[in-house]
PDB file of C-alpha atoms in Angstrom:
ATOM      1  CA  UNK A   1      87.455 127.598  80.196  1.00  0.00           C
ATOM      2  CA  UNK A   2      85.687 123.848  80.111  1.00  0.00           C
ATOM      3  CA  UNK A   3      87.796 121.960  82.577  1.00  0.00           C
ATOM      4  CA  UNK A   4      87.243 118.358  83.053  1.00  0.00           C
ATOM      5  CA  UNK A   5      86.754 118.368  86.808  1.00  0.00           C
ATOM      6  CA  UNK A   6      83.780 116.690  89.065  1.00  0.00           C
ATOM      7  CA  UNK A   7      80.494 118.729  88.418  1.00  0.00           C
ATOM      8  CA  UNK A   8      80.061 120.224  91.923  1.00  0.00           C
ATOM      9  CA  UNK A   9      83.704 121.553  91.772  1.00  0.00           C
ATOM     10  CA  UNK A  10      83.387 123.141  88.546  1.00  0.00           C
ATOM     11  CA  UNK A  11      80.190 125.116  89.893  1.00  0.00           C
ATOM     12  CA  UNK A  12      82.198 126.164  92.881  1.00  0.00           C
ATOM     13  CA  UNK A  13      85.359 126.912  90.803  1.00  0.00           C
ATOM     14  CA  UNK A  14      83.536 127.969  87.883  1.00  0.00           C
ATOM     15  CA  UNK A  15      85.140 131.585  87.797  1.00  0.00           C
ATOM     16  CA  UNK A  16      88.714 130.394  88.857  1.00  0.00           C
ATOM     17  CA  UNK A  17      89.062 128.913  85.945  1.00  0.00           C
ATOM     18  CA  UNK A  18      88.508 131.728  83.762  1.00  0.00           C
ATOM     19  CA  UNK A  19      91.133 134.348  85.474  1.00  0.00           C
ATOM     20  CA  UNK A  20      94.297 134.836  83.521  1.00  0.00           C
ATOM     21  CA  UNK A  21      96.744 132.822  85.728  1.00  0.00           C
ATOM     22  CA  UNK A  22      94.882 129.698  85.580  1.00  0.00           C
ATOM     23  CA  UNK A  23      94.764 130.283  81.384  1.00  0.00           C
ATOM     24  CA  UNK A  24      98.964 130.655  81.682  1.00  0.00           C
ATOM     25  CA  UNK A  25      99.140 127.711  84.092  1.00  0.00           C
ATOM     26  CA  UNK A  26      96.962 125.779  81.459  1.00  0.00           C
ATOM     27  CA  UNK A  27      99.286 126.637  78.826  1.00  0.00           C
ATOM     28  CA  UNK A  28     102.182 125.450  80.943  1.00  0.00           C
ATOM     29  CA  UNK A  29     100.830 122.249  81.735  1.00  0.00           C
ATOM     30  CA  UNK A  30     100.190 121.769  78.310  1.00  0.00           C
ATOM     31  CA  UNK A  31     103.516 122.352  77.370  1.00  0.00           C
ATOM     32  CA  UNK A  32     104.807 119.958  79.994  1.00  0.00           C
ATOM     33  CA  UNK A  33     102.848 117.279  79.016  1.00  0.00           C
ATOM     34  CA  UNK A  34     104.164 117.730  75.222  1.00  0.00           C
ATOM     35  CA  UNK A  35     107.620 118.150  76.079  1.00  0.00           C
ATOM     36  CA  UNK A  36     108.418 115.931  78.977  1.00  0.00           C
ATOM     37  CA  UNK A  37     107.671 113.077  81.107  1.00  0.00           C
ATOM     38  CA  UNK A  38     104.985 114.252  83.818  1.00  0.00           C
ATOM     39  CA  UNK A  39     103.075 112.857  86.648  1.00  0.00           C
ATOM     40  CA  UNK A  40     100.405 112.054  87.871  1.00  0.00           C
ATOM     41  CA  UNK A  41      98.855 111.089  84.074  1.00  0.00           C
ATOM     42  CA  UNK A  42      97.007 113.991  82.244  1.00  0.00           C
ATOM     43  CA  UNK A  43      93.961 112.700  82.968  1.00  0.00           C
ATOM     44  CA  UNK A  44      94.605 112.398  86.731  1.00  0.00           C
ATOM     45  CA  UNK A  45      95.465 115.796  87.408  1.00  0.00           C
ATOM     46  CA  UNK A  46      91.913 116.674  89.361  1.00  0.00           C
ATOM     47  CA  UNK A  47      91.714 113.097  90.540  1.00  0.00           C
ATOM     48  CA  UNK A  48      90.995 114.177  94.029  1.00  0.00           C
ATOM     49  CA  UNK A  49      88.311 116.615  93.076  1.00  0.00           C
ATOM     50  CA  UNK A  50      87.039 113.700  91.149  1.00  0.00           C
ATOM     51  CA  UNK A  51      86.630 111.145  93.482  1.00  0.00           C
ATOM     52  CA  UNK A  52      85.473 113.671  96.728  1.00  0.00           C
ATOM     53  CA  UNK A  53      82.775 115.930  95.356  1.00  0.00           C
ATOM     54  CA  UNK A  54      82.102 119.768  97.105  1.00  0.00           C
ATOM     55  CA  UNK A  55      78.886 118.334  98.754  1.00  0.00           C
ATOM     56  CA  UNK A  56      80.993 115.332 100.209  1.00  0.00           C
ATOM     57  CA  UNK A  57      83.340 117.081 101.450  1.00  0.00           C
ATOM     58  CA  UNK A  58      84.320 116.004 105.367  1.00  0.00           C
ATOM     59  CA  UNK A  59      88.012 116.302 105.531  1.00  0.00           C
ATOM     60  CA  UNK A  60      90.961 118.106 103.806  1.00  0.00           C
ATOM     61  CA  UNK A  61      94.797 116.980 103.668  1.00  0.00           C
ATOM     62  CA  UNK A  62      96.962 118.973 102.545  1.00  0.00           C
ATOM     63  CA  UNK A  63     100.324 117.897 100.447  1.00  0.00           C
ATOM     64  CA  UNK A  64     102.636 119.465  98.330  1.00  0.00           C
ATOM     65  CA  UNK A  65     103.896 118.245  95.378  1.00  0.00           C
ATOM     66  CA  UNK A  66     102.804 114.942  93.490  1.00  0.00           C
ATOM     67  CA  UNK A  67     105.206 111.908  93.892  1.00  0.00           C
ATOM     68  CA  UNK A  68     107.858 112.382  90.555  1.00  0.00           C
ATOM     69  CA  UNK A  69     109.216 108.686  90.252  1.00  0.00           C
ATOM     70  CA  UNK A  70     107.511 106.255  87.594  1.00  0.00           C
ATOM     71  CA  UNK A  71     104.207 105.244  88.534  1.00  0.00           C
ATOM     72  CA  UNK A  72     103.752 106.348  92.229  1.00  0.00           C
ATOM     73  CA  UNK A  73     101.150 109.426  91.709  1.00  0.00           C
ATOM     74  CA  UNK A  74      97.727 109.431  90.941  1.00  0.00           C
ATOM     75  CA  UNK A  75      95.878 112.587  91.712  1.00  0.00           C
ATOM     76  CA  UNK A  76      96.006 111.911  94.993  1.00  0.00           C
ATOM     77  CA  UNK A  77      98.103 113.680  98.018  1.00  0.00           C
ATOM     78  CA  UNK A  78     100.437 110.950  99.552  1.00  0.00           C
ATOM     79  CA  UNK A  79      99.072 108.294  98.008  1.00  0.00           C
ATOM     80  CA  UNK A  80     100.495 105.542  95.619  1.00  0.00           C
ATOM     81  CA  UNK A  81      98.564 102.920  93.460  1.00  0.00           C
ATOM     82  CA  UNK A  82      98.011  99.870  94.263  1.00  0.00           C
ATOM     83  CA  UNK A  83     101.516  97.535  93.663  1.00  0.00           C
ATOM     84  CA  UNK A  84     104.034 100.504  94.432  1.00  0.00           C
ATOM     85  CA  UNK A  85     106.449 100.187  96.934  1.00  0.00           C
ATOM     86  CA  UNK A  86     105.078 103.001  99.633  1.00  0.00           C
ATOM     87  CA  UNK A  87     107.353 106.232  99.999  1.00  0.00           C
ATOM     88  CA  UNK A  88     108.642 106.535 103.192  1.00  0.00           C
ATOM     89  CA  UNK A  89     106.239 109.606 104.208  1.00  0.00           C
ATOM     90  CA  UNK A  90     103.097 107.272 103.533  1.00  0.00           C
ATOM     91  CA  UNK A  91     104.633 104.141 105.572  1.00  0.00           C
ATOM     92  CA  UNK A  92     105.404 106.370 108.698  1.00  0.00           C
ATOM     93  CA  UNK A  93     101.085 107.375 107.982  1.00  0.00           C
ATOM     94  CA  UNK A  94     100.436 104.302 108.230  1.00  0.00           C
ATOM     95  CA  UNK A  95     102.243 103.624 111.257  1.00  0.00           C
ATOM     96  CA  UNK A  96     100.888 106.166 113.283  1.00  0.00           C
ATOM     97  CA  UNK A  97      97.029 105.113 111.972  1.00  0.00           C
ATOM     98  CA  UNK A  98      98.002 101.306 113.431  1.00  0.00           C
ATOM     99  CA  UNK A  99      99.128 103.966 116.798  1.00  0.00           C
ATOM    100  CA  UNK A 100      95.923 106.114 116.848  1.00  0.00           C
ATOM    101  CA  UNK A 101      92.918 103.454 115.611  1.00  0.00           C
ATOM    102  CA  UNK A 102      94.861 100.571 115.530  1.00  0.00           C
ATOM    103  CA  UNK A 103      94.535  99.666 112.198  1.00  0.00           C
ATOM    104  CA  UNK A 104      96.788  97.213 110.434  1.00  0.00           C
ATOM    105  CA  UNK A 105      99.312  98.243 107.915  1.00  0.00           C
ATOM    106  CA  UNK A 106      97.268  97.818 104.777  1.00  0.00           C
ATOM    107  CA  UNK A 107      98.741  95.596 101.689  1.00  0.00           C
ATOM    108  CA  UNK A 108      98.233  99.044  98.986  1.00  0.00           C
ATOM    109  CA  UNK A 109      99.040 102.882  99.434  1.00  0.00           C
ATOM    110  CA  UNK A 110      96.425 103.491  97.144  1.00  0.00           C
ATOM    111  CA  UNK A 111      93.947 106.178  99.493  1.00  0.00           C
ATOM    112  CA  UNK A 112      91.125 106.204  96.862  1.00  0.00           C
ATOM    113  CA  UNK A 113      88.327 104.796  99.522  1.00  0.00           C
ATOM    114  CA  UNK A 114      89.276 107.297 102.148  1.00  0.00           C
ATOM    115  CA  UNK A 115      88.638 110.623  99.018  1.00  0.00           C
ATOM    116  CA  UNK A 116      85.394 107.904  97.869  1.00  0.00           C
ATOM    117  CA  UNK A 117      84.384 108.781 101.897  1.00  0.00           C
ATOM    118  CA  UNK A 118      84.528 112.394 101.913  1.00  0.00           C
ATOM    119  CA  UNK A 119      88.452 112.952 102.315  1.00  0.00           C
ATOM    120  CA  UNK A 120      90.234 115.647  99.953  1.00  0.00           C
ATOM    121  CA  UNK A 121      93.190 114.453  99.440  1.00  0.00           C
ATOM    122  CA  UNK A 122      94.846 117.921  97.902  1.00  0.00           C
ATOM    123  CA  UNK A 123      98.696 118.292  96.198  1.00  0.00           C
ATOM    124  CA  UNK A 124      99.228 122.379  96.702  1.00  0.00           C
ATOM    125  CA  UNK A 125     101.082 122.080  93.065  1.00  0.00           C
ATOM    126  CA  UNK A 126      99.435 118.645  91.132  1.00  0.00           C
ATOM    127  CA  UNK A 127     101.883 117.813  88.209  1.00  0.00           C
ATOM    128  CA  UNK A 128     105.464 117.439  88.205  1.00  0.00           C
ATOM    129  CA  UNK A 129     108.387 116.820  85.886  1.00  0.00           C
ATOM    130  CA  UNK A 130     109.295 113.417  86.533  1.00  0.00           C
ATOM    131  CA  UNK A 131     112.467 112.985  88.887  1.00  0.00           C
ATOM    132  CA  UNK A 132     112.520 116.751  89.484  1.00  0.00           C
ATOM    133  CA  UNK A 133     110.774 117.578  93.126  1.00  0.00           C
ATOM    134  CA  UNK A 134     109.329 120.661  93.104  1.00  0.00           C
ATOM    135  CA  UNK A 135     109.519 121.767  89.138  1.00  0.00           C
ATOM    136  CA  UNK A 136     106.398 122.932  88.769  1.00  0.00           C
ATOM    137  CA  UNK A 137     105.947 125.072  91.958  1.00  0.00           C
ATOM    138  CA  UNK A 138     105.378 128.343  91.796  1.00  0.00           C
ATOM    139  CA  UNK A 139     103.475 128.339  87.939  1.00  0.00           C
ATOM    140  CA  UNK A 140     100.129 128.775  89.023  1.00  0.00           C
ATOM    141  CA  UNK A 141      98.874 126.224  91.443  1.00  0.00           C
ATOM    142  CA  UNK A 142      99.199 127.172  94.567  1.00  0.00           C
ATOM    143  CA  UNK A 143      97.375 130.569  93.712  1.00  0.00           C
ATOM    144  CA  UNK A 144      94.619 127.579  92.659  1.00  0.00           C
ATOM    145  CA  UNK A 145      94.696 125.328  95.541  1.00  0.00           C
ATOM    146  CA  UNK A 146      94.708 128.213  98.118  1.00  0.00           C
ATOM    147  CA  UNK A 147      91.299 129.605  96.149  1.00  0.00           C
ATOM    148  CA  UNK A 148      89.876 125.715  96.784  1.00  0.00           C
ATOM    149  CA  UNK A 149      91.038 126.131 100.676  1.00  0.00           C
ATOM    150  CA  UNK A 150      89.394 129.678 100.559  1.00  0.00           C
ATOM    151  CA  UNK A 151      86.783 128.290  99.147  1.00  0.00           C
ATOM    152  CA  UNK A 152      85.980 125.476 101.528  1.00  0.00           C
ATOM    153  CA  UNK A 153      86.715 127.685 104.621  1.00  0.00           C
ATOM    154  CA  UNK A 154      83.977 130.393 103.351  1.00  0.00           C
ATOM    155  CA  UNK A 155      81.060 128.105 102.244  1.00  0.00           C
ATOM    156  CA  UNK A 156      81.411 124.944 104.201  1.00  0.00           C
ATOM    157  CA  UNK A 157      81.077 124.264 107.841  1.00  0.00           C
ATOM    158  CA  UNK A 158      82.884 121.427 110.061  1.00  0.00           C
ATOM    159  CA  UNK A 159      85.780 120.536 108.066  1.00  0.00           C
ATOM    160  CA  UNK A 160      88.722 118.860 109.846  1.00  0.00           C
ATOM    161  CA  UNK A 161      91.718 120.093 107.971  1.00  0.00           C
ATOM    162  CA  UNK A 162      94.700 118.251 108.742  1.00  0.00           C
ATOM    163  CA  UNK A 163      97.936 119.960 108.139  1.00  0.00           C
ATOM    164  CA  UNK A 164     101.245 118.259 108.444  1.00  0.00           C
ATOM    165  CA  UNK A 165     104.559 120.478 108.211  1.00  0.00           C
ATOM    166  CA  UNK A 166     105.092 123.929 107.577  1.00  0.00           C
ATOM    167  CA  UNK A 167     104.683 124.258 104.242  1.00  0.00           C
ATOM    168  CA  UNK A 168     100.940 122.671 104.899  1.00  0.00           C
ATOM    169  CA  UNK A 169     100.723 124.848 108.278  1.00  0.00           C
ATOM    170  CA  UNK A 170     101.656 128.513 106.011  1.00  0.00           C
ATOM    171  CA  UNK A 171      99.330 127.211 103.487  1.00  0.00           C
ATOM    172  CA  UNK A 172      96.363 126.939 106.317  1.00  0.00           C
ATOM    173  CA  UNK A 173      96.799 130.057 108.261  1.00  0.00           C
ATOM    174  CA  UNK A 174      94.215 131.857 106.927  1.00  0.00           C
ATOM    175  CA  UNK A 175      91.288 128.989 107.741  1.00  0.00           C
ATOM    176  CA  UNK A 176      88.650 130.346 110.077  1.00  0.00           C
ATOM    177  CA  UNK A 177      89.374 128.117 113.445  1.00  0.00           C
ATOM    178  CA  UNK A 178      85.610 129.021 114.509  1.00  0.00           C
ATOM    179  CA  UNK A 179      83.869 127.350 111.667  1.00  0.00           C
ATOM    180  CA  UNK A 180      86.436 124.039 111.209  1.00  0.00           C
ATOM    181  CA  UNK A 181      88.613 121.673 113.128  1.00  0.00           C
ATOM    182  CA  UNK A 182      92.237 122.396 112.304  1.00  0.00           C
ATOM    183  CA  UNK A 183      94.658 120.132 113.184  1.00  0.00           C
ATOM    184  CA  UNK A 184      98.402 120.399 112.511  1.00  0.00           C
ATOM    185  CA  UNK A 185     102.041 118.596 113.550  1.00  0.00           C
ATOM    186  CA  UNK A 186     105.265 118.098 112.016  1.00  0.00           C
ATOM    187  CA  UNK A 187     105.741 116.284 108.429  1.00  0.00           C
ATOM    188  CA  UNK A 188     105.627 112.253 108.312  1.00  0.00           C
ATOM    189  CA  UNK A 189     108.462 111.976 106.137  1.00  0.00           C
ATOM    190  CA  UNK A 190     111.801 110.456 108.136  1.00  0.00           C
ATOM    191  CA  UNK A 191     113.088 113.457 109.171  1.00  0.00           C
ATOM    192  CA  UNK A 192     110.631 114.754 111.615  1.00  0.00           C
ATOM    193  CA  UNK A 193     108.051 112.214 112.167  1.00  0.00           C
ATOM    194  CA  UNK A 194     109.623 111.324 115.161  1.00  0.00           C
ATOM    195  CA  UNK A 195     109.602 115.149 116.469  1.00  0.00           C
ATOM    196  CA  UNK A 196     105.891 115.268 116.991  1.00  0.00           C
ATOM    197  CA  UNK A 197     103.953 113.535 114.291  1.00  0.00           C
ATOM    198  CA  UNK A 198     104.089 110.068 116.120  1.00  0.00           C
ATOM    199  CA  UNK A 199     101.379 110.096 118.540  1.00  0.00           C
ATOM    200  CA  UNK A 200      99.493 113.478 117.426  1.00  0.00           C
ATOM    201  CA  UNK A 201      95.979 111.014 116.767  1.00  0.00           C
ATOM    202  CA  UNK A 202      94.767 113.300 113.651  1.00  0.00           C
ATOM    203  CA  UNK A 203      92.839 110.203 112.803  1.00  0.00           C
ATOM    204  CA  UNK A 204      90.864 109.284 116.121  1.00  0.00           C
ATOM    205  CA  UNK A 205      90.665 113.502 116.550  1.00  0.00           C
ATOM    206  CA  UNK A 206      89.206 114.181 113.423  1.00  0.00           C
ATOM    207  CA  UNK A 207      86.639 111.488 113.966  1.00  0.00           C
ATOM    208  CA  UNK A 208      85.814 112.638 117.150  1.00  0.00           C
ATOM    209  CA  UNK A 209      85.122 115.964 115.678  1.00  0.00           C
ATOM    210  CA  UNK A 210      83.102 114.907 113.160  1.00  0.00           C
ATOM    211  CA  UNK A 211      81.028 112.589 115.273  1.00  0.00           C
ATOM    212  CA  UNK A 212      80.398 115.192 117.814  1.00  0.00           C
ATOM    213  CA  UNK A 213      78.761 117.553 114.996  1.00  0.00           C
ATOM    214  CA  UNK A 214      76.607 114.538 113.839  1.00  0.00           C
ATOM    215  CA  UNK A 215      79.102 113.747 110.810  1.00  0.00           C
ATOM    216  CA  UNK A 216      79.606 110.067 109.305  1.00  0.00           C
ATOM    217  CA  UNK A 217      82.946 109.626 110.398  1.00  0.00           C
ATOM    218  CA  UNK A 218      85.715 108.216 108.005  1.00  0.00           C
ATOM    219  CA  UNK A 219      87.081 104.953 108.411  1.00  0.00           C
ATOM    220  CA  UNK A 220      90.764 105.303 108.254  1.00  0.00           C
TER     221      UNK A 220
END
């Protein structure tokens, strides 16, 4: 199957896309698209393959579904373009980046320059219904996001995976903890930010890591 996807992800993917689950999920998504009102855009949908390549690759973060109000998603895992209001998991982010590097709250939500650095910024599901959380779950893409993780974790070496919640946590169990930095806490959004993602320094950590194993680090 020709998916429009960044050229060093389709090599690594390249027999992924041909199994029979990814040809239902296609036909899904497809359907979706036709029949409703979906997000991120169609032509979005692999926007954080697109703008990380394979051979970039420095850090993974791990989200779950895309946002499903008007506007908000673009490929991207908790990030919003530029001019939108930022959800309440993405402001609490930003707090705790102004905690751990002390950088300022920053005018956009929009992440693109940290994926443009080397930062995947990976939805487990990555379309939606609009204003329905969580209605395309369970159609396909996690089996294809976990074969990106498994992926990364077999061929790659020295990626900081950063895994907030326990959705993100479950997702990561398998990764090989000898190979990669994984770092994990509770969720940002409101209702457990304050139990232990405040103050867990994922940002300053990972760069530490990635400094120490002679790694551009990313700036935040």
């Amino acid at each position: 199957m020709d998916v429009k996807i960044e050229e060093s992800w389709k090599a690594v993917l390249a027999d992924e896309f041909e199994k029979p689950y990814f040809e239902k999920l296609t036909e899904f998504v497809h359907q979706e698209y036709r029949s409703h009102t979906v997000y991120p855009p169609a032509k979005l949908i692999f926007n954080a393959f697109d703008q990380c390549s394979f051979d970039q690759l420095k850090v993974v973060i791990l989200g779950q579904d895309p946002y499903h109000g008007p506007g908000q998603a673009h490929g991207l895992c908790f990030s919003v373009n530029d001019g939108v209001d930022f959800p309440p998991s993405l402001r609490n982010i930003f707090k705790e980046l102004k905690g751990d590097v002390d950088k300022p709250i920053p005018a956009s939500g929009n992440l693109t320059d940290w994926a443009k650095q080397g930062v995947l910024l990976l939805n487990a599901t990555l379309t939606v219904r609009a204003h329905q959380a969580g209605s395309h779950q369970k159609k396909g893409w996690e089996d294809f996001t976990d074969a990106v993780i498994h992926r990364i974790n077999e061929t790659k070496e020295n990626v900081v995976f950063i895994l907030w919640g326990s959705y993100a946590i479950r997702k990561g169990e398998f990764i090989d903890r000898n190979k990669h930095l994984v770092l994990t806490s509770v969720h940002p959004s409101p209702l457990s930010a304050s139990r232990g993602f405040f103050g867990n320094k994922h940002f300053s950590r990972a760069n530490e890591f990635l400094t120490e194993k002679g790694i551009e680090r990313i700036r935040w």
